[in-house]
Amino acid sequence: MKDHLVKATADGVRIYAAVTTDLVNEAIRRHDCYPVAAAALGRTMTGALLMAANLKNEEALTIRFDGHGPLGKVTADATPEGYVRGYVDEPHVNLPLNSKGKIDVGGGVGTNGLVTVTRFTGLRNPITGSTELTDGEIADDLTKYLFVSEQTPSSVGLGVLVNPDFQCIGAGGFILQPMPDATDETIDHLEANLREIHSVSHMVEHGYDAKGIIAEVFKGFDIDYLTTTDLAFRCHCSKEHISRALISLKPSDLQSLIDDGHAEVVCKFCNEKYQFNKKDLEALFEEQQHG
């Protein structure tokens, strides 16, 4: 099953649901994530894709968790076209399971800090909001952020299941948002459904697609399925992009790289390595001097 995101509505409530197993595995592969990092990054990337789904084309969104836990910062960028990239400062963190016998994402992320969301909407300055972390488990923190910072009552569900071989065997999520015409009866029905459903990662592991997740959340409702978007881990770094960054260095710093005869630049979002030999660096220096 390819990664995908589905939008739907029912009785004045909208839902976005996603299956993200493949892109989480791509992030695990690129960053060599241990399970705690895989779960934290996977949930954050999935949440970013769900929140980016209501942006216009060419817009983008960044989510950053900074709870001062052993993982350091967890960051994800997503676009409404279905592309996401992300990284965690310390991917090789090992922690015991939490009191519920699950991967201790909250312990890895920490709770002494903020979740920050930046929306790039084409305006001169991006729009940034932040809230204090509740439990560092990602989903509840995003639910709180949407309510406090964006005044949007929501229910966020996120899950990443990692096996002992550090492979993701089920990842996905949903964002549920009542619109102004949703009735109290509808809200009560949905809350009852949410208490009954399995975790998202469990549903994906057992073969549910995004429509299947929506059908569980909206059990008993007449569902109007809207659009489906393919999802993928994709970074927009390139050698040209990195070259521009090198040209922006101080001339003395660029000259120092030339003296070394070689430079390797690693993209923190995707771990791609870019090599520049002495001739490449001299050409960049020349462009800097006469640009």
Backbone as CSV, one residue per row, in Angstrom:
resi,resn,N_x,N_y,N_z,CA_x,CA_y,CA_z,C_x,C_y,C_z
1,MET,0.848,-1.201,0.000,0.000,0.000,0.000,0.878,1.244,0.000
2,LYS,0.728,2.050,-1.041,1.506,3.293,-1.124,1.021,4.295,-0.086
3,ASP,1.941,5.132,0.369,1.571,6.197,1.300,0.585,7.148,0.623
4,HIS,-0.429,7.572,1.384,-1.442,8.452,0.809,-2.196,9.172,1.912
5,LEU,-2.862,10.253,1.532,-3.680,11.057,2.453,-5.051,11.262,1.819
6,VAL,-6.099,11.069,2.608,-7.476,11.222,2.133,-8.175,12.291,2.970
7,LYS,-8.935,13.155,2.289,-9.780,14.138,2.961,-11.235,13.688,2.874
8,ALA,-11.985,13.903,3.959,-13.393,13.537,3.963,-14.151,14.439,4.934
9,THR,-15.471,14.452,4.802,-16.331,15.173,5.738,-17.535,14.297,6.086
10,ALA,-18.147,14.627,7.229,-19.383,13.968,7.642,-20.061,14.824,8.697
11,ASP,-21.303,15.178,8.460,-22.118,15.898,9.451,-21.401,17.106,10.073
12,GLY,-20.806,17.932,9.232,-20.188,19.152,9.741,-18.830,18.950,10.394
13,VAL,-18.194,17.821,10.125,-16.859,17.543,10.660,-15.952,17.140,9.507
14,ARG,-14.722,17.661,9.495,-13.781,17.254,8.451,-12.682,16.414,9.074
15,ILE,-12.152,15.517,8.250,-11.059,14.671,8.702,-10.053,14.526,7.574
16,TYR,-8.770,14.563,7.940,-7.680,14.198,7.042,-7.015,12.982,7.673
17,ALA,-6.847,11.906,6.895,-6.189,10.703,7.406,-5.104,10.283,6.437
18,ALA,-4.026,9.695,6.982,-2.870,9.353,6.150,-2.249,8.035,6.579
19,VAL,-1.699,7.333,5.587,-0.826,6.188,5.820,0.574,6.612,5.382
20,THR,1.568,6.440,6.280,2.899,7.017,6.031,4.037,6.017,6.279
21,THR,3.756,4.739,6.214,4.753,3.713,6.563,6.023,3.819,5.720
22,ASP,5.868,3.965,4.408,7.036,3.978,3.525,7.922,5.194,3.769
23,LEU,7.317,6.363,3.921,8.141,7.568,4.097,8.822,7.567,5.462
24,VAL,8.191,6.947,6.464,8.866,6.812,7.760,10.067,5.881,7.618
25,ASN,9.901,4.791,6.874,11.048,3.901,6.643,12.164,4.596,5.872
26,GLU,11.809,5.488,4.951,12.830,6.245,4.222,13.595,7.155,5.175
27,ALA,12.883,7.785,6.114,13.554,8.632,7.104,14.439,7.803,8.023
28,ILE,13.967,6.630,8.430,14.779,5.733,9.263,16.066,5.361,8.536
29,ARG,15.929,5.037,7.244,17.098,4.637,6.451,18.088,5.783,6.297
30,ARG,17.593,6.952,5.990,18.482,8.087,5.730,19.200,8.566,6.996
31,HIS,18.509,8.500,8.131,19.079,9.049,9.366,19.536,7.972,10.352
32,ASP,19.390,6.708,9.978,19.798,5.603,10.856,19.145,5.740,12.233
33,CYS,17.819,5.887,12.228,17.084,6.151,13.468,16.897,4.881,14.302
34,TYR,17.169,4.995,15.590,16.752,3.982,16.552,15.249,4.163,16.801
35,PRO,14.586,3.182,17.442,13.118,3.233,17.543,12.535,4.512,18.130
36,VAL,13.141,5.070,19.197,12.568,6.280,19.801,12.605,7.427,18.796
37,ALA,13.727,7.578,18.114,13.845,8.642,17.109,12.913,8.385,15.940
38,ALA,12.803,7.120,15.526,11.921,6.767,14.405,10.477,7.128,14.725
39,ALA,10.033,6.806,15.937,8.650,7.081,16.322,8.402,8.586,16.435
40,ALA,9.343,9.309,17.057,9.174,10.761,17.215,9.179,11.465,15.862
41,LEU,10.139,11.111,15.016,10.238,11.755,13.707,9.065,11.349,12.825
42,GLY,8.700,10.058,12.859,7.587,9.591,12.044,6.281,10.268,12.409
43,ARG,6.019,10.401,13.709,4.790,11.094,14.132,4.824,12.561,13.716
44,THR,5.981,13.205,13.861,6.085,14.622,13.519,5.895,14.836,12.016
45,MET,6.505,13.987,11.191,6.344,14.111,9.738,4.894,13.866,9.328
46,THR,4.261,12.859,9.944,2.863,12.576,9.623,1.977,13.745,10.035
47,GLY,2.208,14.285,11.238,1.448,15.445,11.683,1.637,16.642,10.762
48,ALA,2.868,16.833,10.293,3.141,17.955,9.382,2.382,17.795,8.071
49,LEU,2.348,16.582,7.530,1.607,16.341,6.291,0.114,16.598,6.475
50,LEU,-0.433,16.150,7.598,-1.859,16.360,7.868,-2.184,17.840,8.018
51,MET,-1.320,18.573,8.719,-1.569,20.006,8.913,-1.314,20.808,7.638
52,ALA,-0.408,20.325,6.781,-0.132,21.020,5.513,-1.232,20.785,4.484
53,ALA,-2.086,19.786,4.741,-3.089,19.410,3.742,-4.099,20.504,3.475
54,ASN,-4.262,21.451,4.406,-5.227,22.534,4.155,-4.553,23.813,3.661
55,LEU,-3.267,23.723,3.308,-2.586,24.872,2.706,-2.871,24.925,1.210
56,LYS,-2.583,26.069,0.607,-2.688,26.180,-0.849,-1.400,25.661,-1.486
57,ASN,-1.477,25.318,-2.765,-0.285,24.882,-3.482,0.801,25.958,-3.405
58,GLU,2.037,25.510,-3.379,3.221,26.374,-3.284,3.450,26.890,-1.866
59,GLU,2.551,26.594,-0.930,2.784,26.945,0.462,3.476,25.771,1.153
60,ALA,3.904,25.975,2.393,4.609,24.916,3.119,4.483,25.171,4.616
61,LEU,4.893,24.176,5.378,4.750,24.244,6.831,5.909,23.509,7.486
62,THR,6.402,24.068,8.585,7.460,23.420,9.374,6.975,23.242,10.810
63,ILE,7.161,22.040,11.342,6.882,21.764,12.749,8.195,21.428,13.434
64,ARG,8.426,22.045,14.597,9.639,21.743,15.361,9.271,21.497,16.827
65,PHE,9.688,20.343,17.331,9.547,20.025,18.753,10.892,20.224,19.425
66,ASP,10.886,21.011,20.487,12.106,21.256,21.253,11.749,21.154,22.736
67,GLY,11.771,19.927,23.250,11.405,19.689,24.644,12.588,19.463,25.552
68,HIS,13.808,19.690,25.016,15.048,19.512,25.769,15.211,18.094,26.307
69,GLY,14.708,17.123,25.539,14.940,15.722,25.859,16.176,15.216,25.134
70,PRO,16.532,13.937,25.325,17.762,13.393,24.729,17.763,13.365,23.200
71,LEU,16.588,13.411,22.559,16.556,13.430,21.093,16.965,14.779,20.526
72,GLY,16.979,15.820,21.362,17.196,17.170,20.836,15.959,17.632,20.084
73,LYS,16.149,18.464,19.075,15.016,18.975,18.296,14.557,17.928,17.275
74,VAL,13.255,17.885,17.059,12.653,17.044,16.019,11.934,17.976,15.060
75,THR,12.297,17.919,13.775,11.832,18.909,12.808,11.297,18.228,11.562
76,ALA,10.180,18.744,11.030,9.633,18.235,9.769,9.091,19.386,8.941
77,ASP,9.331,19.330,7.633,8.769,20.257,6.645,7.785,19.479,5.777
78,ALA,6.630,20.075,5.469,5.669,19.390,4.605,4.988,20.389,3.682
79,THR,4.489,19.873,2.553,3.765,20.681,1.577,2.407,20.040,1.306
80,PRO,1.432,20.841,0.827,0.122,20.270,0.507,0.164,19.312,-0.680
81,GLU,1.246,19.351,-1.446,1.387,18.404,-2.560,1.734,17.000,-2.073
82,GLY,2.012,16.856,-0.768,2.249,15.524,-0.212,3.702,15.169,0.009
83,TYR,4.584,16.164,0.015,6.008,15.901,0.237,6.408,16.304,1.651
84,VAL,7.280,15.507,2.248,7.738,15.789,3.604,9.209,15.417,3.709
85,ARG,9.901,16.106,4.587,11.274,15.772,4.944,11.435,16.099,6.419
86,GLY,12.417,15.492,7.069,12.581,15.767,8.485,13.848,15.168,9.042
87,TYR,14.175,15.572,10.271,15.356,15.041,10.933,15.200,15.185,12.437
88,VAL,15.992,14.414,13.152,16.067,14.498,14.608,17.531,14.705,14.964
89,ASP,17.800,15.599,15.919,19.188,15.943,16.236,20.016,14.720,16.632
90,GLU,19.433,13.857,17.476,20.164,12.693,18.007,19.393,11.412,17.691
91,PRO,19.638,10.818,16.510,18.841,9.645,16.106,19.197,8.358,16.841
92,HIS,20.330,8.327,17.566,20.791,7.091,18.205,20.510,7.055,19.706
93,VAL,19.317,7.503,20.077,18.924,7.483,21.492,18.235,6.161,21.810
94,ASN,18.654,5.523,22.900,18.023,4.294,23.384,17.350,4.578,24.711
95,LEU,16.068,4.266,24.823,15.349,4.437,26.082,14.533,3.179,26.368
96,PRO,14.339,2.839,27.636,13.445,1.719,27.957,12.007,2.064,27.589
97,LEU,11.154,1.055,27.447,9.742,1.293,27.167,9.108,2.081,28.307
98,ASN,8.048,2.815,27.996,7.382,3.588,29.043,6.473,2.697,29.896
99,SER,5.745,3.308,30.811,4.940,2.540,31.758,3.817,1.762,31.085
100,LYS,3.464,2.139,29.838,2.427,1.416,29.089,3.018,0.338,28.181
101,GLY,4.353,0.160,28.288,5.011,-0.841,27.447,5.218,-0.393,26.017
102,LYS,5.191,0.910,25.784,5.348,1.445,24.436,6.632,2.271,24.323
103,ILE,7.032,2.552,23.071,8.208,3.393,22.824,8.021,4.731,23.526
104,ASP,9.031,5.158,24.273,8.908,6.344,25.122,9.245,7.616,24.343
105,VAL,8.330,8.010,23.454,8.550,9.213,22.654,8.593,10.450,23.545
106,GLY,7.690,10.502,24.527,7.681,11.655,25.432,8.984,11.811,26.182
107,GLY,9.562,10.688,26.613,10.849,10.735,27.291,11.968,11.171,26.363
108,GLY,11.861,10.815,25.079,12.881,11.210,24.110,12.786,12.674,23.733
109,VAL,11.550,13.147,23.504,11.348,14.539,23.105,11.527,15.479,24.288
110,GLY,11.021,15.052,25.457,11.035,15.921,26.628,9.784,16.784,26.683
111,THR,9.558,17.411,27.817,8.360,18.243,27.993,8.694,19.663,28.436
112,ASN,9.965,19.974,28.532,10.387,21.293,28.985,10.705,22.183,27.790
113,GLY,9.650,22.568,27.069,9.911,23.375,25.886,8.653,23.598,25.074
114,LEU,8.828,23.789,23.759,7.749,24.243,22.886,7.606,23.377,21.648
115,VAL,6.386,23.353,21.124,6.176,22.950,19.735,5.916,24.239,18.962
116,THR,6.646,24.405,17.867,6.550,25.613,17.053,6.129,25.233,15.638
117,VAL,5.143,25.926,15.113,4.666,25.683,13.753,4.835,26.966,12.950
118,THR,5.498,26.848,11.802,5.701,27.992,10.910,5.037,27.690,9.579
119,ARG,4.149,28.590,9.164,3.459,28.435,7.882,4.045,29.429,6.884
120,PHE,4.516,28.898,5.752,5.071,29.730,4.685,3.971,29.900,3.634
121,THR,3.323,31.071,3.646,2.117,31.262,2.843,2.314,32.184,1.647
122,GLY,3.562,32.507,1.350,3.812,33.403,0.223,3.851,34.863,0.621
123,LEU,3.440,35.162,1.840,3.562,36.536,2.333,5.030,36.824,2.633
124,ARG,5.336,38.085,2.838,6.744,38.449,3.054,7.319,37.727,4.275
125,ASN,6.550,37.684,5.352,7.016,37.015,6.561,6.169,35.783,6.850
126,PRO,6.800,34.653,7.144,6.024,33.468,7.505,5.275,33.685,8.810
127,ILE,4.227,32.890,9.035,3.410,32.984,10.236,3.848,31.886,11.198
128,THR,4.261,32.283,12.407,4.771,31.318,13.378,3.959,31.391,14.666
129,GLY,3.634,30.217,15.203,2.975,30.128,16.494,3.605,29.013,17.305
130,SER,3.443,29.059,18.618,4.024,28.014,19.452,3.209,27.845,20.721
131,THR,3.283,26.655,21.302,2.665,26.382,22.603,3.615,25.509,23.413
132,GLU,3.430,25.542,24.716,4.234,24.688,25.587,3.816,23.236,25.406
133,LEU,4.796,22.337,25.524,4.521,20.910,25.367,3.723,20.380,26.560
134,THR,2.884,19.390,26.270,2.135,18.724,27.341,2.835,17.441,27.763
135,ASP,2.956,16.492,26.806,3.564,15.198,27.160,4.693,14.783,26.220
136,GLY,4.983,15.581,25.186,6.054,15.243,24.252,5.747,14.056,23.356
137,GLU,4.499,13.568,23.383,4.132,12.397,22.584,3.650,12.781,21.184
138,ILE,3.702,14.033,20.846,3.439,14.627,19.530,1.950,14.881,19.281
139,ALA,1.090,13.852,19.322,-0.312,14.034,18.935,-1.040,14.983,19.874
140,ASP,-0.944,14.752,21.185,-1.616,15.642,22.139,-1.046,17.059,22.070
141,ASP,0.251,17.150,21.799,0.887,18.468,21.701,0.361,19.235,20.495
142,LEU,0.137,18.527,19.366,-0.414,19.201,18.188,-1.882,19.553,18.392
143,THR,-2.631,18.686,19.112,-4.022,19.001,19.444,-4.082,20.300,20.255
144,LYS,-3.202,20.396,21.261,-3.161,21.605,22.087,-2.735,22.814,21.254
145,TYR,-1.726,22.650,20.406,-1.264,23.762,19.575,-2.402,24.303,18.713
146,LEU,-3.114,23.407,18.039,-4.183,23.847,17.138,-5.271,24.599,17.894
147,PHE,-5.557,24.157,19.113,-6.608,24.809,19.901,-6.140,26.147,20.463
148,VAL,-4.944,26.159,21.039,-4.460,27.362,21.732,-3.945,28.412,20.754
149,SER,-3.129,27.999,19.795,-2.460,28.968,18.933,-3.292,29.332,17.709
150,GLU,-4.083,28.383,17.196,-4.843,28.654,15.974,-6.350,28.639,16.204
151,GLN,-6.765,28.491,17.478,-8.192,28.497,17.836,-9.007,27.520,16.989
152,THR,-8.419,26.340,16.742,-9.099,25.307,15.960,-9.250,24.051,16.813
153,PRO,-10.441,23.808,17.378,-10.633,22.564,18.135,-10.393,21.355,17.235
154,SER,-9.571,20.425,17.686,-9.162,19.290,16.862,-8.922,18.072,17.731
155,SER,-8.926,16.916,17.086,-8.426,15.693,17.709,-7.386,15.111,16.767
156,VAL,-6.162,14.945,17.252,-5.060,14.432,16.429,-4.689,13.035,16.920
157,GLY,-4.640,12.096,15.993,-4.166,10.747,16.306,-2.983,10.411,15.431
158,LEU,-1.872,9.949,16.028,-0.662,9.622,15.278,-0.083,8.323,15.820
159,GLY,0.483,7.509,14.931,1.094,6.275,15.405,2.214,5.801,14.498
160,VAL,3.272,5.278,15.115,4.385,4.674,14.379,4.770,3.398,15.108
161,LEU,4.681,2.268,14.418,5.019,0.980,15.005,6.356,0.525,14.424
162,VAL,7.339,0.282,15.285,8.689,-0.100,14.850,9.000,-1.477,15.405
163,ASN,9.491,-2.388,14.543,9.815,-3.742,15.013,11.251,-3.800,15.534
164,PRO,11.669,-4.939,16.109,13.024,-5.021,16.682,14.149,-4.823,15.679
165,ASP,13.855,-4.954,14.374,14.869,-4.731,13.341,14.949,-3.275,12.904
166,PHE,14.279,-2.388,13.666,14.264,-0.946,13.375,13.530,-0.638,12.072
167,GLN,12.575,-1.478,11.693,11.748,-1.227,10.524,10.369,-0.768,10.973
168,CYS,9.822,0.233,10.290,8.458,0.663,10.580,7.491,-0.297,9.892
169,ILE,6.571,-0.883,10.660,5.600,-1.826,10.089,4.187,-1.246,10.076
170,GLY,4.053,-0.007,10.481,2.756,0.659,10.411,2.857,2.084,10.912
171,ALA,2.506,3.043,10.062,2.535,4.452,10.486,1.410,5.204,9.798
172,GLY,0.833,6.145,10.521,-0.226,6.952,9.938,-0.793,7.907,10.965
173,GLY,-1.880,8.554,10.592,-2.487,9.500,11.518,-3.738,10.123,10.951
174,PHE,-4.402,10.912,11.795,-5.571,11.663,11.352,-5.689,12.950,12.150
175,ILE,-6.324,13.941,11.535,-6.746,15.162,12.223,-8.244,15.310,11.984
176,LEU,-8.967,15.432,13.074,-10.424,15.543,13.055,-10.787,16.932,13.558
177,GLN,-11.598,17.671,12.769,-11.921,19.058,13.150,-13.403,19.349,12.902
178,PRO,-14.153,19.613,13.991,-15.548,20.021,13.799,-15.627,21.411,13.207
179,MET,-16.526,21.583,12.246,-16.769,22.909,11.668,-17.910,23.580,12.438
180,PRO,-18.158,24.868,12.198,-19.131,25.588,13.036,-20.530,24.966,13.083
181,ASP,-20.922,24.238,12.021,-22.278,23.688,12.006,-22.371,22.294,12.629
182,ALA,-21.285,21.780,13.191,-21.339,20.466,13.847,-22.169,20.561,15.129
183,THR,-23.062,19.598,15.338,-23.937,19.622,16.514,-23.269,18.939,17.703
184,ASP,-23.785,19.213,18.898,-23.278,18.545,20.103,-23.472,17.037,20.002
185,GLU,-24.587,16.614,19.403,-24.854,15.176,19.240,-23.777,14.524,18.374
186,THR,-23.395,15.227,17.302,-22.329,14.715,16.430,-21.012,14.603,17.190
187,ILE,-20.667,15.628,17.943,-19.424,15.627,18.720,-19.425,14.469,19.718
188,ASP,-20.549,14.263,20.406,-20.644,13.167,21.384,-20.450,11.812,20.707
189,HIS,-21.049,11.637,19.536,-20.924,10.387,18.776,-19.465,10.142,18.381
190,LEU,-18.807,11.202,17.914,-17.397,11.073,17.514,-16.506,10.738,18.710
191,GLU,-16.750,11.398,19.832,-15.940,11.124,21.023,-16.093,9.680,21.460
192,ALA,-17.316,9.142,21.341,-17.535,7.735,21.672,-16.770,6.827,20.711
193,ASN,-16.788,7.172,19.412,-16.032,6.385,18.425,-14.540,6.398,18.736
194,LEU,-13.998,7.585,19.068,-12.559,7.709,19.336,-12.139,6.882,20.544
195,ARG,-13.047,6.722,21.511,-12.712,5.890,22.682,-12.643,4.416,22.320
196,GLU,-13.299,4.031,21.227,-13.409,2.609,20.877,-12.360,2.144,19.869
197,ILE,-11.826,3.062,19.057,-10.984,2.611,17.932,-9.602,2.156,18.408
198,HIS,-9.011,1.281,17.587,-7.625,0.876,17.818,-6.690,2.048,17.501
199,SER,-5.433,1.944,17.928,-4.434,2.957,17.575,-4.240,2.983,16.055
200,VAL,-3.824,4.132,15.541,-3.623,4.276,14.095,-2.582,3.284,13.592
201,SER,-1.467,3.148,14.324,-0.409,2.240,13.865,-0.921,0.801,13.817
202,HIS,-1.760,0.414,14.766,-2.356,-0.926,14.769,-3.243,-1.112,13.535
203,MET,-4.047,-0.092,13.215,-4.924,-0.188,12.039,-4.108,-0.337,10.753
204,VAL,-3.052,0.483,10.619,-2.235,0.416,9.402,-1.523,-0.925,9.314
205,GLU,-0.997,-1.407,10.438,-0.319,-2.710,10.449,-1.271,-3.809,9.965
206,HIS,-2.550,-3.676,10.278,-3.536,-4.690,9.892,-4.210,-4.379,8.553
207,GLY,-3.588,-3.491,7.765,-4.011,-3.325,6.386,-5.018,-2.229,6.105
208,TYR,-5.362,-1.418,7.100,-6.288,-0.317,6.846,-5.620,0.741,5.976
209,ASP,-6.331,1.213,4.954,-5.855,2.395,4.239,-6.467,3.638,4.894
210,ALA,-6.218,4.815,4.316,-6.706,6.046,4.942,-8.231,6.077,4.998
211,LYS,-8.899,5.574,3.948,-10.361,5.517,3.974,-10.852,4.582,5.072
212,GLY,-10.099,3.500,5.304,-10.468,2.579,6.375,-10.358,3.219,7.748
213,ILE,-9.318,4.027,7.935,-9.156,4.763,9.202,-10.327,5.725,9.385
214,ILE,-10.658,6.446,8.310,-11.773,7.399,8.371,-13.074,6.686,8.694
215,ALA,-13.295,5.523,8.089,-14.531,4.767,8.330,-14.655,4.351,9.791
216,GLU,-13.516,4.059,10.446,-13.552,3.711,11.863,-13.894,4.933,12.720
217,VAL,-13.264,6.056,12.418,-13.525,7.281,13.184,-14.968,7.750,12.968
218,PHE,-15.450,7.634,11.724,-16.796,8.108,11.363,-17.830,6.975,11.358
219,LYS,-17.620,5.949,12.169,-18.561,4.831,12.195,-19.955,5.347,12.579
220,GLY,-20.958,4.985,11.752,-22.319,5.452,12.002,-22.667,6.740,11.294
221,PHE,-21.715,7.320,10.556,-21.961,8.558,9.814,-22.029,8.278,8.312
222,ASP,-22.669,9.180,7.584,-22.673,9.154,6.121,-21.454,9.956,5.664
223,ILE,-20.439,9.261,5.130,-19.130,9.881,4.845,-19.060,10.367,3.402
224,ASP,-18.572,11.569,3.212,-18.307,12.116,1.881,-16.790,12.159,1.689
225,TYR,-16.265,11.175,0.950,-14.824,11.150,0.676,-14.512,12.158,-0.417
226,LEU,-13.470,12.950,-0.211,-13.139,14.036,-1.131,-11.927,13.681,-1.993
227,THR,-10.735,14.104,-1.610,-9.549,13.907,-2.460,-8.564,12.927,-1.834
228,THR,-7.735,12.332,-2.700,-6.641,11.459,-2.265,-5.331,12.018,-2.817
229,THR,-4.314,12.116,-1.968,-3.004,12.649,-2.362,-1.929,11.621,-2.036
230,ASP,-1.058,11.326,-3.010,0.089,10.457,-2.741,1.091,11.209,-1.871
231,LEU,1.766,10.476,-0.983,2.736,11.064,-0.061,4.114,10.462,-0.291
232,ALA,5.157,11.240,-0.008,6.522,10.732,-0.147,7.500,11.584,0.652
233,PHE,8.581,10.936,1.110,9.717,11.674,1.686,10.479,12.268,0.514
234,ARG,10.585,13.579,0.480,11.335,14.232,-0.604,11.972,15.505,-0.071
235,CYS,13.260,15.651,-0.320,13.988,16.849,0.070,14.248,17.695,-1.172
236,HIS,14.253,19.018,-0.999,14.502,19.887,-2.154,15.931,20.426,-2.163
237,CYS,16.838,19.729,-1.465,18.241,20.139,-1.559,18.800,19.742,-2.928
238,SER,19.892,20.381,-3.325,20.567,20.084,-4.587,21.983,20.640,-4.510
239,LYS,22.841,20.208,-5.421,24.208,20.731,-5.419,24.201,22.231,-5.711
240,GLU,23.276,22.659,-6.560,23.176,24.098,-6.864,22.774,24.880,-5.613
241,HIS,21.814,24.338,-4.870,21.355,24.986,-3.636,22.504,25.092,-2.627
242,ILE,23.272,24.001,-2.485,24.411,24.003,-1.563,25.488,24.978,-2.044
243,SER,25.668,25.058,-3.368,26.655,25.996,-3.930,26.334,27.426,-3.546
244,ARG,25.037,27.764,-3.589,24.620,29.118,-3.203,24.973,29.397,-1.738
245,ALA,24.814,28.358,-0.913,25.147,28.516,0.505,26.648,28.735,0.685
246,LEU,27.459,28.004,-0.089,28.915,28.171,0.021,29.344,29.559,-0.442
247,ILE,28.711,30.066,-1.498,29.044,31.396,-2.001,28.723,32.463,-0.954
248,SER,27.739,32.183,-0.096,27.345,33.168,0.916,28.295,33.188,2.117
249,LEU,29.261,32.251,2.164,30.242,32.256,3.248,31.139,33.497,3.159
250,LYS,31.802,33.801,4.265,32.811,34.855,4.218,33.935,34.411,3.276
251,PRO,34.508,35.337,2.506,35.583,34.957,1.580,36.710,34.181,2.266
252,SER,37.054,34.547,3.485,38.142,33.854,4.186,37.764,32.396,4.482
253,ASP,36.492,32.162,4.788,36.051,30.790,5.058,36.058,29.958,3.782
254,LEU,35.609,30.555,2.682,35.629,29.837,1.410,37.068,29.573,0.969
255,GLN,37.965,30.524,1.188,39.377,30.332,0.851,39.976,29.195,1.683
256,SER,39.552,29.095,2.935,40.040,28.020,3.806,39.649,26.656,3.240
257,LEU,38.422,26.554,2.693,37.995,25.289,2.076,38.829,24.982,0.830
258,ILE,39.138,26.032,0.066,39.984,25.846,-1.117,41.359,25.331,-0.690
259,ASP,41.898,25.899,0.386,43.208,25.459,0.877,43.177,23.995,1.309
260,ASP,42.027,23.569,1.861,41.876,22.149,2.237,41.785,21.261,1.005
261,GLY,41.339,21.839,-0.112,41.281,21.089,-1.364,40.006,20.283,-1.558
262,HIS,39.091,20.341,-0.581,37.890,19.518,-0.698,36.881,19.949,0.366
263,ALA,35.608,19.846,0.033,34.559,20.107,1.028,33.436,19.101,0.835
264,GLU,32.930,18.605,1.953,31.742,17.749,1.927,30.646,18.445,2.738
265,VAL,29.499,18.647,2.125,28.371,19.288,2.798,27.239,18.272,2.899
266,VAL,26.701,18.108,4.104,25.640,17.128,4.337,24.344,17.867,4.629
267,CYS,23.274,17.531,3.899,21.960,18.116,4.166,21.386,17.478,5.424
268,LYS,21.058,18.294,6.418,20.582,17.735,7.686,19.193,17.121,7.548
269,PHE,18.410,17.559,6.560,17.057,17.035,6.404,17.021,15.637,5.793
270,CYS,17.941,15.350,4.872,17.873,14.054,4.178,19.176,13.268,4.237
271,ASN,20.213,13.864,4.823,21.514,13.199,4.988,22.247,12.961,3.665
272,GLU,21.803,13.615,2.599,22.503,13.512,1.316,23.834,14.260,1.427
273,LYS,24.892,13.658,0.849,26.235,14.249,0.924,26.618,14.842,-0.427
274,TYR,27.118,16.074,-0.413,27.542,16.760,-1.628,29.038,17.032,-1.547
275,GLN,29.758,16.623,-2.607,31.213,16.757,-2.653,31.619,17.918,-3.560
276,PHE,32.578,18.702,-3.084,33.131,19.803,-3.865,34.659,19.665,-3.872
277,ASN,35.257,19.501,-5.070,36.715,19.427,-5.145,37.302,20.841,-5.229
278,LYS,38.614,20.901,-5.287,39.272,22.211,-5.269,38.844,23.078,-6.447
279,LYS,38.693,22.458,-7.626,38.290,23.202,-8.811,36.884,23.776,-8.634
280,ASP,35.970,22.968,-8.071,34.606,23.454,-7.801,34.645,24.669,-6.875
281,LEU,35.436,24.563,-5.820,35.490,25.626,-4.812,36.113,26.897,-5.377
282,GLU,37.141,26.734,-6.214,37.769,27.905,-6.840,36.777,28.623,-7.749
283,ALA,35.926,27.841,-8.449,34.917,28.447,-9.335,33.897,29.235,-8.500
284,LEU,33.523,28.687,-7.358,32.578,29.388,-6.483,33.201,30.671,-5.928
285,PHE,34.493,30.591,-5.562,35.198,31.772,-5.066,35.251,32.876,-6.132
286,GLU,35.518,32.433,-7.344,35.576,33.374,-8.483,34.213,34.048,-8.668
287,GLU,33.153,33.252,-8.591,31.794,33.799,-8.732,31.484,34.755,-7.595
288,GLN,31.944,34.419,-6.382,31.706,35.284,-5.233,32.393,36.629,-5.429
289,GLN,33.608,36.614,-5.935,34.386,37.847,-6.089,33.844,38.744,-7.189
290,HIS,33.252,38.130,-8.216,32.817,38.905,-9.375,31.299,38.850,-9.570
291,GLY,30.618,38.301,-8.560,29.171,38.141,-8.705,28.413,39.418,-8.580
